[in-house]
Short mmCIF file of C-alpha atoms in Angstrom, two decimals:
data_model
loop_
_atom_site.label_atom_id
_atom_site.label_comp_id
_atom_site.label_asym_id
_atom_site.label_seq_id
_atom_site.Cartn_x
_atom_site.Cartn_y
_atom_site.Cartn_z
CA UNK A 13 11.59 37.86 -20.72
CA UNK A 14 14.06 35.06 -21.65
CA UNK A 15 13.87 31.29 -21.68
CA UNK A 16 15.01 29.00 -19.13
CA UNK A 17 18.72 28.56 -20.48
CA UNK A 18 19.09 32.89 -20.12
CA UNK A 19 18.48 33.24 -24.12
CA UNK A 20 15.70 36.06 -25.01
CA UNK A 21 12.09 34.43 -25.88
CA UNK A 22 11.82 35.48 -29.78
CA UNK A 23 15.23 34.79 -30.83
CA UNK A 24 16.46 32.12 -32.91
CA UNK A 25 18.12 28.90 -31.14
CA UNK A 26 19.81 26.31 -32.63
CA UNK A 27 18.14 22.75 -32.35
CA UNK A 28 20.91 21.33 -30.00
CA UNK A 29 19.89 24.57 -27.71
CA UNK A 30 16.33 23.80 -28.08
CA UNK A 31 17.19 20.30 -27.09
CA UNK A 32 19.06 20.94 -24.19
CA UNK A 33 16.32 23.20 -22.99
CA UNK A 34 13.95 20.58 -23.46
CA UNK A 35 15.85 17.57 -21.51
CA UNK A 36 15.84 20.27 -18.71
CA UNK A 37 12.76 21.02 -18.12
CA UNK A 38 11.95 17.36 -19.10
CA UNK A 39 14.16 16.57 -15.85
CA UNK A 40 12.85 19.05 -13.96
CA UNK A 41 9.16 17.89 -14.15
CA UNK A 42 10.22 14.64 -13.87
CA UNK A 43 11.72 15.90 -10.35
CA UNK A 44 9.09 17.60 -9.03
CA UNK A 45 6.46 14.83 -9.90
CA UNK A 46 8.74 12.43 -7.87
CA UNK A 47 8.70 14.80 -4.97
CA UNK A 48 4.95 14.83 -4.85
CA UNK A 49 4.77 11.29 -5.14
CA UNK A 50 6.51 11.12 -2.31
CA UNK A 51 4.66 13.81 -0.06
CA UNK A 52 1.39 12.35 -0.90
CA UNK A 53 2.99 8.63 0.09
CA UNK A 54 3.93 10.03 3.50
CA UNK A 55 0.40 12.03 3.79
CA UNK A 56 -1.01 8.93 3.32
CA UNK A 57 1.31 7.16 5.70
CA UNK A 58 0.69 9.18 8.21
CA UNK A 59 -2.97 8.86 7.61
CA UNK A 60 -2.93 4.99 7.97
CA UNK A 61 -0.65 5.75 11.86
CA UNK A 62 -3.04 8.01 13.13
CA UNK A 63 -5.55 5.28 12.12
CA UNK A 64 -4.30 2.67 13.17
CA UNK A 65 -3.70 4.31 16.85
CA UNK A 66 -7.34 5.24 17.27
CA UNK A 67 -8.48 1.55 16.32
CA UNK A 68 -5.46 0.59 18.80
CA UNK A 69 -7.03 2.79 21.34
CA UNK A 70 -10.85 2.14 20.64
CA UNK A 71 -9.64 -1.83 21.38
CA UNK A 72 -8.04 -0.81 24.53
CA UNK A 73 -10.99 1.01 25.89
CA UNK A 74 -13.33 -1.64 24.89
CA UNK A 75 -11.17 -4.27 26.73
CA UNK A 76 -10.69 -2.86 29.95
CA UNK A 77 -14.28 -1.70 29.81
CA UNK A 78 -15.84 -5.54 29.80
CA UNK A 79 -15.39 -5.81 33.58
CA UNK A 80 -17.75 -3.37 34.34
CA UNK A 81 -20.03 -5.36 31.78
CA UNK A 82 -19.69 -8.08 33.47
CA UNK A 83 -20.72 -6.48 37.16
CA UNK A 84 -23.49 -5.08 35.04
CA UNK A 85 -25.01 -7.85 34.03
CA UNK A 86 -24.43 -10.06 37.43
CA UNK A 87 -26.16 -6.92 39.39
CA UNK A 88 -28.92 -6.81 36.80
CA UNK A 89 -29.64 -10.88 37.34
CA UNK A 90 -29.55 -10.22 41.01
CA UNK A 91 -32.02 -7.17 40.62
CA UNK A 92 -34.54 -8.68 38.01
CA UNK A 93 -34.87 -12.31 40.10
CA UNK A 94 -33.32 -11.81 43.94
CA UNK A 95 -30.77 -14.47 43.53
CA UNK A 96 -27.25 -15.29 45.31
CA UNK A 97 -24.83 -12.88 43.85
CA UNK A 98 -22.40 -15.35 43.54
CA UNK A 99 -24.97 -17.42 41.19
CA UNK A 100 -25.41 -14.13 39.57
CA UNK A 101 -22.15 -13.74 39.05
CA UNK A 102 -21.00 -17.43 38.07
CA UNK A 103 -24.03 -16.69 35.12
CA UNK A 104 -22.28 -13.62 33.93
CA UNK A 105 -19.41 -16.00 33.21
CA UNK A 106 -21.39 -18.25 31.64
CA UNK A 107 -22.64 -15.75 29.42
CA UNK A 108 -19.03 -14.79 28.91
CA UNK A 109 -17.66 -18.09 27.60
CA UNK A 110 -20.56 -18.45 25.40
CA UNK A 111 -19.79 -15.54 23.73
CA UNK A 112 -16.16 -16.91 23.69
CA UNK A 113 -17.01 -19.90 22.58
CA UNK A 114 -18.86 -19.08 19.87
CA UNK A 115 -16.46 -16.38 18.38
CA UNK A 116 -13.32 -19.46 18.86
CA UNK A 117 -16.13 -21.68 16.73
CA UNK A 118 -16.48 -19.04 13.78
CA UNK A 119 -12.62 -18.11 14.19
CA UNK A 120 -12.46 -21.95 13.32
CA UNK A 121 -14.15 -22.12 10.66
CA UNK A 122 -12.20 -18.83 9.17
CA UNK A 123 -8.79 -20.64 9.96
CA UNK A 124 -10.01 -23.98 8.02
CA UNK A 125 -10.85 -21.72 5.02
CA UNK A 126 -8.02 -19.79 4.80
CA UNK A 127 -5.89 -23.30 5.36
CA UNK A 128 -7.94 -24.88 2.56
CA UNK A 129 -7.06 -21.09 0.25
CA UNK A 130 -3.98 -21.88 -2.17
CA UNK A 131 -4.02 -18.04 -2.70
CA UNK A 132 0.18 -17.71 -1.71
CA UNK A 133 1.07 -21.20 -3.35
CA UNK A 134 -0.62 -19.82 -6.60
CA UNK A 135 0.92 -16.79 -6.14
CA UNK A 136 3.87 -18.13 -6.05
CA UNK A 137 4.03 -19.93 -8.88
CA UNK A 138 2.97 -17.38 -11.06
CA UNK A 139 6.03 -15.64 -10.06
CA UNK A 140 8.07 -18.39 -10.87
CA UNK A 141 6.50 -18.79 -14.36
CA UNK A 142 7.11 -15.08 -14.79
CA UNK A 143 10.61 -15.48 -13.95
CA UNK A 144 10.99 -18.26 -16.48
CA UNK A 145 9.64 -16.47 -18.94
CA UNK A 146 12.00 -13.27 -18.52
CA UNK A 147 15.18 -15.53 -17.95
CA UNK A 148 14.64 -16.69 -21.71
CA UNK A 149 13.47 -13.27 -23.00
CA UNK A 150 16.02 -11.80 -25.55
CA UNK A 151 15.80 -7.96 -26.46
CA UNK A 152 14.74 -6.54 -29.25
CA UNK A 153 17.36 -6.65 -32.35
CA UNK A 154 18.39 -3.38 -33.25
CA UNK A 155 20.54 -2.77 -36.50
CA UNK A 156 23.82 -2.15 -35.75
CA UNK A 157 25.36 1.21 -37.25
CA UNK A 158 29.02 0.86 -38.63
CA UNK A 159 31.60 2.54 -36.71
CA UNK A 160 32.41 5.27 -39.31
CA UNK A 161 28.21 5.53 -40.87
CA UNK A 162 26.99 8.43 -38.32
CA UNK A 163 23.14 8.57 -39.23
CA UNK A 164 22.03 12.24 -41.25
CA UNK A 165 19.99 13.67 -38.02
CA UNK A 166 22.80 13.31 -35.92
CA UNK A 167 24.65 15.25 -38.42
CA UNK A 168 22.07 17.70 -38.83
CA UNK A 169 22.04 18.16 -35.39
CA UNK A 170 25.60 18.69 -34.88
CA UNK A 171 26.21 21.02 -37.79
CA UNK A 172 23.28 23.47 -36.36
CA UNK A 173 24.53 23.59 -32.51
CA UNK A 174 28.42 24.35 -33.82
#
């Protein structure tokens, strides 16, 4: 059995070998996590097509079906009080724009909501605020090493990998 750099399991590695193997198999998970991020993004895309392509369809069939509601209900007048078709027929349309009518009325009153909504102005703003706020943001100070100082871990490190 041997590690993942080809060295045997129980013997001794230096820290910069230890190190190394780490960062790989750091790099490696961090890899393999990205790939399954993206497999379960295009599951989930395909998911939302399929969907979307039934609803599409369901719509379709509902559409061209409403003709055959409408002969319905002008035959079922005619049947229930031995009318004109034709008057039978002009009620089914008055029926129809009823409906219409009265779905354009609460499609209204969405509309005038959603106009009165400041929901993408506010938005907006915030992200303009957050901009602000990160144009002026300064990073962290960090102590500055001199050129020829090389900190003791660093040192360490090197003198155990050579």
């Amino acid at each position: 059995m041997s590690a993942p750099d080809g060295s045997p399991v129980g013997a001794e590695r230096s820290i910069g070998q230890l190190f190394a193997s780490a960062t790989a198999e750091m790099s490696a998970l961090v890899h393999d996590e990205i790939a399954l991020a993206k497999a379960q993004l295009k599951q989930d895309v395909k998911r939302g097509a399929t969907s979307g392509g039934a609803f599409s369809a369901a719509g379709a069939v509902l559409i061209f079906s409403l003709p055959m509601l409408n002969f319905a209900l002008a035959y079922g007048i005619r049947t229930w009080s031995d009318w004109n078709l034709a008057v039978c027929f002009l009620l089914s349309f008055a029926a129809n724009v009823l409906v219409a009518g009265g779905l354009a009325l609460i499609g209204m009153v969405f509309a005038k909501k959603a106009k009165k909504s400041k929901g993408p102005q506010k938005v907006a703003a915030s992200m303009k605020e957050t901009a602000v706020v990160l144009q002026k943001a300064k990073p962290h100070p960090r102590p500055e090493l001199a050129q020829d100082h090389v900190p003791e871990a660093i040192e360490a490190v090197a003198r155990s990998s050579s």
